[in-house]
Amino acid sequence: MATNIQKLNLREIAKRARVSTATVSRAINHIPTVNPFLARRVWKVVKESGYYPNTLARALVSGQSRILGLIVSELINPFFAELVQEFESLAAQHGYEVLLRSTAGNPGSMETGIRRMIERRVDGVAVLSFGVGEQLIKDLPLHCVPVVVFESVLHIPGIGTVRIDYQNGIRQAVQHLAALRHNHIAFVAGPDQLGDTLIRKKAFQDAMAEIGSEARQDLIVPGEHSVESGMKVLLDLWCLRPKPTAVLCADDLAAMGVLAQAYELGINVPNDLSVVGFNDIRAAQFTAPPLTTVRVSTSDLALQAFQMLADRDMTSIPSENAAFVVKTDLILRRSTGLQSG
Amino acid sequence: MATNIQKLNLREIAKRARVSTATVSRAINHIPTVNPFLARRVWKVVKESGYYPNTLARALVSGQSRILGLIVSELINPFFAELVQEFESLAAQHGYEVLLRSTAGNPGSMETGIRRMIERRVDGVAVLSFGVGEQLIKDLPLHCVPVVVFESVLHIPGIGTVRIDYQNGIRQAVQHLAALRHNHIAFVAGPDQLGDTLIRKKAFQDAMAEIGSEARQDLIVPGEHSVESGMKVLLDLWCLRPKPTAVLCADDLAAMGVLAQAYELGINVPNDLSVVGFNDIRAAQFTAPPLTTVRVSTSDLALQAFQMLADRDMTSIPSENAAFVVKTDLILRRSTGLQSG
DNA sequence: CTGTTAGCGCCTTCAG
DNA sequence: CTGAAGGCGCTAACAG
């Protein structure tokens, strides 16, 4: 073991192994042309001294940091937590590190997050967050940093997108409820200022039109992607006349809030009210009753985002902007049933 | 706007602003001794050209990366998600970035994660993960990297610890149940191989002894910190005779599993069975019925961990190993009640 | 107050 | 196959 371990560098290793720094560098990077005998000697010194190569310096010269930036809305929402988990796992498997930024609440956090990531020369940035409006994103491709974003209205060269197929997902849910003879279906959308919210609302209205049943405007309400919000929403909804017989939520957390509020109010689900969520977070299996919801595969989402960033051909970076669409599946559980009116 | 934005560096800015690189560096870093006129000229060029300083180079020379490593067990568990959220938020506020590593499942992930973090010369590492056994952690202080870990049996100089006060938390829960006349209290611990599990078991046994009621060994069962595990456990527990009248879980997710299983089996909570959780994750408020649980403040935890790592006096790093204990509070909700036997 | 210069730790031609 | 030398982008002494 060594003294002064903190300022142990290539040169020091070279000195101790009685070779040049170039040889140490080559040995460490497993370059095959190096004499096995010398390589062994180098590795021996490396082990004994507890030397760790300095990635900062390595990145500086190679131009590759092997760090991926990941920006999400809020980890509190299990959907994003799962997403981050999957993404991190992929990154780790492929020798990348993940620089995490959660924009929860703090406005401007996304902006500074992106700036910092450019400054750190990350090899790519995934903005997996609803409502991507920041101008700074456009800077990333200029710096040869590939980007992936959710949905986004922006169509900027060099920016790939991974979309969730809301159109289909919401359609599936609506058709399921229609088949159960519900004709007063409420829709709990996201916050109005988010770009995604518009898309989802339109998907809902289209799906309703398709089944010949016009959407009641008073049953389309904004929400917050949180349990609290779902609870509040049902309280309001329950005052309307005629009452909704089913509630479709744009987020499982909101749906869980509706369920919790129904429990408080003594409303029986699914007999008095059917509830459908969106995303199929793990917890959706364990609510009382288990939640019927539209599954969005976080592993697909994470995989697509990761693949668009990592190990790509360095030449093709700024040109094409690819787009992937993640499929949705309706998962039938026990929070939906025949309308009993 | 500039062409060739990707290889825009200090020298280039200096050239365009007709000053030296040193002046640019000083201007950018807001060093007051620089002529305001020149500073303005430099900033103008910086803005116009879309220049971003290279943090890699900066870190290389300054020896400070302003990155904090964060290692957690599994983001899927909302307790850790909240912890990460809080930690990230603190870091962002103080100008740090967070390098995230989740060890979920993959054995050895913690080991390589720590190695990578040393190589990246992070300014500190927080290992907020149950069951910290890796030897590599000892290397961190040698590299002048401050570390914070949960609990840990290890007592190594240079490693700070943040403990959860299990002793008190579990005691509070047991006394609450005892006051409700429960005499067959089951305890769902964590996985046997985790260091934390031992501590919690002991806390439970001590708390039972304190109220003069010896813990039944068959009612102390291992679990997985997951909803699935909680479901399975109740199934087993319900076959025992005499049946437990209350279940205390070492993790809210497990408690939620118990609740879900009770719902499936038609067991009324709290009339037929009282359930207590641990951590007080957000979702605990919204279960049916709302979960009585022991709160552990994730913001306290995150704050203590952060403070032990960030902005510390560089001289005092390797010497003392501080320890903080995070308090617990029993939160009474509606999953517990008088024993009705 | 500004510019010149010498590294930070590493990789990578280019000679030997 | 190995070593010497230059440079990645930036900061910090040290002169001017």
XYZ file of N, CA, C and O in Angstrom, chain B residues 215-323:
436
model
N -41.126 -11.769 22.279
C -41.475 -11.879 20.865
C -41.558 -13.343 20.445
O -40.649 -14.118 20.706
N -42.656 -13.699 19.794
C -42.779 -15.067 19.272
C -41.876 -15.212 18.057
O -41.986 -14.452 17.101
N -41.008 -16.201 18.090
C -40.034 -16.346 17.003
C -40.697 -16.629 15.659
O -40.218 -16.186 14.619
N -41.798 -17.342 15.677
C -42.432 -17.665 14.392
C -43.106 -16.452 13.765
O -43.497 -16.479 12.599
N -43.232 -15.408 14.550
C -43.844 -14.197 14.005
C -42.804 -13.192 13.485
O -43.147 -12.121 13.013
N -41.544 -13.556 13.595
C -40.503 -12.699 13.021
C -40.068 -13.308 11.698
O -39.455 -14.373 11.671
N -40.442 -12.658 10.616
C -40.186 -13.244 9.296
C -39.390 -12.287 8.408
O -39.517 -11.081 8.519
N -38.583 -12.849 7.527
C -37.844 -11.994 6.600
C -38.759 -11.500 5.477
O -39.782 -12.117 5.196
N -38.389 -10.417 4.864
C -39.185 -9.867 3.757
C -38.271 -9.225 2.732
O -37.058 -9.365 2.812
N -38.840 -8.507 1.789
C -38.021 -8.022 0.672
C -38.087 -6.530 0.420
O -37.623 -6.056 -0.606
N -38.689 -5.760 1.268
C -38.889 -4.335 0.989
C -39.652 -4.119 -0.308
O -39.313 -3.248 -1.111
N -40.642 -4.961 -0.547
C -41.445 -4.784 -1.752
C -42.885 -5.166 -1.450
O -43.167 -5.873 -0.483
N -43.796 -4.687 -2.281
C -45.207 -4.978 -2.082
C -45.464 -6.474 -2.236
O -46.156 -7.089 -1.424
N -44.873 -7.056 -3.258
C -45.049 -8.483 -3.505
C -44.692 -9.284 -2.260
O -45.393 -10.213 -1.866
N -43.571 -8.918 -1.677
C -43.101 -9.627 -0.500
C -44.115 -9.514 0.643
O -44.413 -10.501 1.328
N -44.649 -8.327 0.825
C -45.632 -8.136 1.882
C -46.860 -9.007 1.665
O -47.418 -9.567 2.614
N -47.266 -9.136 0.412
C -48.431 -9.959 0.114
C -48.176 -11.412 0.490
O -48.993 -12.078 1.107
N -47.006 -11.859 0.091
C -46.662 -13.242 0.360
C -46.585 -13.508 1.860
O -47.084 -14.520 2.364
N -45.984 -12.580 2.558
C -45.779 -12.758 3.985
C -47.103 -12.918 4.735
O -47.234 -13.792 5.597
N -48.078 -12.110 4.388
C -49.339 -12.198 5.119
C -50.000 -13.560 4.897
O -50.597 -14.132 5.804
N -49.840 -14.059 3.683
C -50.386 -15.372 3.365
C -49.828 -16.423 4.336
O -50.569 -17.231 4.906
N -48.532 -16.376 4.521
C -47.879 -17.308 5.437
C -48.310 -17.067 6.878
O -48.653 -17.998 7.615
N -48.289 -15.814 7.241
C -48.576 -15.436 8.618
C -49.978 -15.878 9.031
O -50.231 -16.261 10.179
N -50.891 -15.834 8.080
C -52.298 -16.102 8.397
C -52.561 -17.581 8.677
O -53.628 -17.958 9.151
N -51.586 -18.414 8.365
C -51.724 -19.850 8.632
C -51.276 -20.208 10.046
O -51.516 -21.317 10.526
N -50.575 -19.300 10.684
C -50.030 -19.575 12.021
C -51.140 -19.559 13.073
O -52.172 -18.920 12.897
N -50.904 -20.269 14.160
C -51.869 -20.260 15.263
C -51.144 -20.037 16.576
O -50.140 -20.710 16.830
N -51.578 -19.163 17.461
C -52.671 -18.235 17.158
C -52.250 -17.191 16.140
O -51.077 -16.825 16.073
N -53.216 -16.712 15.382
C -52.936 -15.717 14.354
C -52.403 -14.435 14.985
O -52.789 -14.074 16.099
N -51.544 -13.752 14.230
C -51.130 -12.434 14.712
C -52.325 -11.476 14.654
O -53.189 -11.620 13.802
N -52.345 -10.542 15.554
C -53.409 -9.535 15.524
C -52.879 -8.217 14.976
O -53.641 -7.294 14.728
N -51.573 -8.153 14.833
C -50.960 -6.940 14.290
C -49.682 -7.313 13.549
O -49.005 -8.276 13.916
N -49.377 -6.547 12.507
C -48.148 -6.759 11.753
C -47.375 -5.449 11.669
O -47.922 -4.431 11.242
N -46.140 -5.522 12.095
C -45.264 -4.357 11.980
C -44.241 -4.654 10.892
O -43.549 -5.667 10.936
N -44.180 -3.793 9.893
C -43.280 -4.018 8.765
C -42.109 -3.053 8.801
O -42.264 -1.891 9.169
N -40.968 -3.530 8.355
C -39.779 -2.695 8.343
C -39.749 -1.753 7.148
O -38.801 -0.989 6.974
N -40.768 -1.824 6.323
C -40.789 -1.000 5.112
C -42.238 -0.779 4.684
O -43.051 -1.704 4.709
N -42.549 0.444 4.283
C -43.918 0.760 3.886
C -44.406 -0.093 2.722
O -45.577 -0.465 2.664
N -43.521 -0.388 1.804
C -43.965 -1.188 0.657
C -44.468 -2.542 1.128
O -45.500 -3.028 0.679
N -43.737 -3.153 2.033
C -44.169 -4.441 2.573
C -45.521 -4.282 3.268
O -46.423 -5.118 3.105
N -45.674 -3.198 3.999
C -46.942 -2.956 4.686
C -48.076 -2.793 3.673
O -49.189 -3.286 3.877
N -47.783 -2.141 2.566
C -48.793 -1.982 1.538
C -49.159 -3.337 0.940
O -50.319 -3.583 0.579
N -48.181 -4.207 0.861
C -48.455 -5.563 0.394
C -49.367 -6.298 1.360
O -50.292 -7.001 0.949
N -49.116 -6.123 2.631
C -49.961 -6.757 3.640
C -51.389 -6.237 3.501
O -52.358 -7.012 3.520
N -51.510 -4.946 3.317
C -52.828 -4.339 3.141
C -53.531 -4.913 1.908
O -54.728 -5.261 1.943
N -52.786 -5.005 0.818
C -53.372 -5.509 -0.426
C -53.830 -6.954 -0.250
O -54.905 -7.350 -0.707
N -53.010 -7.735 0.426
C -53.369 -9.138 0.644
C -54.575 -9.249 1.570
O -55.455 -10.093 1.364
N -54.624 -8.407 2.573
C -55.766 -8.405 3.483
C -57.046 -8.137 2.694
O -58.063 -8.801 2.878
N -56.960 -7.193 1.777
C -58.105 -6.869 0.924
C -58.525 -8.101 0.121
O -59.704 -8.438 0.036
N -57.553 -8.805 -0.403
C -57.842 -10.000 -1.194
C -58.504 -11.084 -0.351
O -59.423 -11.770 -0.791
N -58.007 -11.234 0.873
C -58.494 -12.316 1.731
C -59.754 -11.914 2.497
O -60.309 -12.711 3.254
N -60.165 -10.667 2.317
C -61.349 -10.217 3.041
C -61.091 -9.983 4.526
O -62.010 -10.012 5.337
N -59.853 -9.753 4.860
C -59.529 -9.438 6.250
C -59.738 -7.950 6.463
O -59.196 -7.145 5.706
N -60.482 -7.573 7.438
C -60.729 -6.160 7.657
C -59.611 -5.508 8.474
O -59.270 -5.957 9.562
N -59.053 -4.447 7.884
C -58.041 -3.663 8.588
C -58.693 -2.338 8.984
O -59.293 -1.673 8.137
N -58.694 -1.959 10.217
C -57.927 -2.537 11.328
C -58.720 -3.497 12.227
O -58.144 -3.959 13.212
N -59.965 -3.777 11.906
C -60.744 -4.586 12.853
C -60.164 -5.976 13.108
O -60.047 -6.416 14.248
N -59.813 -6.665 12.021
C -59.277 -8.008 12.182
C -57.755 -8.019 12.322
O -57.173 -8.978 12.829
N -57.138 -6.982 11.816
C -55.677 -6.949 11.797
C -55.190 -5.506 11.759
O -55.698 -4.695 10.975
N -54.223 -5.203 12.608
C -53.608 -3.871 12.557
C -52.307 -3.966 11.779
O -51.590 -4.964 11.865
N -52.022 -2.921 11.018
C -50.812 -2.917 10.195
C -50.042 -1.614 10.413
O -50.628 -0.538 10.413
N -48.737 -1.757 10.617
C -47.880 -0.581 10.770
C -46.727 -0.678 9.783
O -46.154 -1.751 9.591
N -46.414 0.417 9.152
C -45.318 0.448 8.189
C -44.091 1.160 8.740
O -43.993 1.439 9.934
N -43.155 1.452 7.856
C -41.933 2.150 8.259
C -41.425 2.991 7.098
O -41.273 2.479 5.985
N -41.184 4.249 7.374
C -40.605 5.250 6.465
C -41.566 6.404 6.191
O -41.137 7.524 5.990
N -42.850 6.074 6.146
C -43.844 7.076 5.750
C -43.565 7.663 4.388
O -43.364 8.869 4.225
N -43.563 6.809 3.385
C -43.509 7.310 2.010
C -44.840 8.002 1.719
O -45.823 7.801 2.429
N -44.856 8.822 0.704
C -46.058 9.578 0.389
C -47.285 8.697 0.233
O -48.377 9.016 0.689
N -47.094 7.592 -0.466
C -48.230 6.725 -0.779
C -48.921 6.214 0.479
O -50.090 5.810 0.435
N -48.225 6.236 1.604
C -48.799 5.694 2.835
C -50.044 6.460 3.262
O -50.907 5.929 3.958
N -50.148 7.694 2.835
C -51.336 8.477 3.178
C -52.556 8.021 2.404
O -53.677 8.328 2.780
N -52.313 7.339 1.292
C -53.406 7.121 0.358
C -53.828 5.671 0.224
O -54.568 5.310 -0.670
N -53.321 4.834 1.082
C -53.764 3.446 1.028
C -55.166 3.375 1.626
O -55.646 4.335 2.218
N -55.785 2.226 1.459
C -57.109 2.040 2.036
C -57.032 0.891 3.040
O -56.872 -0.242 2.621
N -57.112 1.152 4.316
C -57.156 2.470 4.943
C -55.768 3.100 4.985
O -54.774 2.390 4.838
N -55.711 4.413 5.214
C -54.411 5.095 5.330
C -53.536 4.413 6.380
O -54.030 3.967 7.409
N -52.270 4.346 6.068
C -51.350 3.512 6.841
C -50.735 4.220 8.043
O -50.129 5.281 7.906
N -50.875 3.608 9.202
C -50.112 4.042 10.374
C -48.670 3.607 10.157
O -48.412 2.463 9.796
N -47.745 4.532 10.339
C -46.367 4.189 10.011
C -45.376 5.050 10.790
O -45.757 6.049 11.402
N -44.141 4.648 10.766
C -43.093 5.398 11.451
C -42.400 6.293 10.433
O -41.797 5.808 9.485
N -42.497 7.568 10.633
C -41.919 8.488 9.668
C -40.423 8.625 9.844
O -39.902 8.776 10.951
N -39.734 8.570 8.724
C -38.315 8.891 8.683
C -38.187 10.026 7.684
O -38.556 9.882 6.526
N -37.691 11.131 8.123
C -37.655 12.300 7.244
C -36.570 12.164 6.186
O -35.382 12.196 6.486
N -37.002 12.021 4.945
C -36.005 11.918 3.876
C -35.270 13.241 3.699
O -34.112 13.246 3.287
N -35.924 14.348 4.019
C -35.210 15.618 3.831
C -34.115 15.778 4.875
O -33.032 16.262 4.558
N -34.377 15.342 6.106
C -33.308 15.363 7.108
C -32.146 14.482 6.680
O -30.980 14.875 6.732
N -32.508 13.300 6.267
C -31.510 12.323 5.863
C -30.641 12.885 4.748
O -29.407 12.869 4.811
N -31.306 13.402 3.715
C -30.584 13.946 2.570
C -29.730 15.135 2.992
O -28.572 15.264 2.589
N -30.284 15.969 3.828
C -29.559 17.167 4.257
C -28.294 16.801 5.027
O -27.216 17.332 4.773
N -28.438 15.891 5.971
C -27.270 15.490 6.750
C -26.204 14.885 5.851
O -25.020 15.211 5.968
N -26.631 14.003 4.969
C -25.667 13.361 4.074
C -24.976 14.414 3.223
O -23.745 14.417 3.081
N -25.768 15.318 2.687
C -25.201 16.355 1.821
C -24.197 17.229 2.570
O -23.088 17.477 2.099
N -24.597 17.652 3.753
C -23.724 18.546 4.508
C -22.404 17.892 4.897
O -21.382 18.567 5.016
N -22.454 16.591 5.102
C -21.207 15.933 5.471
C -20.249 15.843 4.289
O -19.051 15.627 4.463
N -20.792 16.007 3.103
C -19.941 15.889 1.917
C -19.519 17.232 1.343
O -18.369 17.422 0.952
N -20.463 18.153 1.290
C -20.235 19.352 0.500
C -19.606 20.469 1.302
O -19.787 20.565 2.512
N -18.880 21.277 0.606
C -18.341 22.513 1.157
C -17.629 22.319 2.490
O -17.631 23.215 3.327
N -17.061 21.168 2.679
C -16.368 20.979 3.943
C -14.950 21.511 3.835
O -14.372 21.613 2.770
N -14.422 21.796 4.960
C -13.062 22.292 5.022
C -12.126 21.204 4.498
O -12.077 20.104 5.017
N -11.407 21.536 3.470
C -10.591 20.530 2.812
C -9.549 19.905 3.743
O -9.072 18.809 3.503
N -9.195 20.626 4.790
C -8.150 20.098 5.666
C -8.671 18.976 6.561
O -7.937 18.075 6.940
N -9.942 19.040 6.881
C -10.459 18.139 7.903
C -10.968 16.819 7.344
O -11.589 16.047 8.037
N -10.722 16.606 6.072
C -11.347 15.460 5.439
C -11.051 14.102 6.055
O -11.962 13.395 6.453
N -9.797 13.721 6.152
C -9.602 12.306 6.421
C -9.667 11.947 7.896
O -9.598 10.785 8.244
N -9.806 12.943 8.745
C -9.641 12.652 10.160
C -10.891 12.083 10.835
O -11.060 10.882 10.990
N -11.798 12.947 11.180
C -12.910 12.533 12.035
C -14.008 11.846 11.232
O -14.240 12.161 10.098
N -14.672 10.898 11.845
C -15.839 10.339 11.196
C -17.075 10.668 12.020
O -17.322 10.106 13.073
N -17.812 11.591 11.509
C -18.993 12.077 12.202
C -20.142 11.086 12.062
O -20.118 10.193 11.239
N -21.121 11.241 12.915
C -22.302 10.389 12.831
C -23.538 11.183 13.208
O -23.537 11.896 14.207
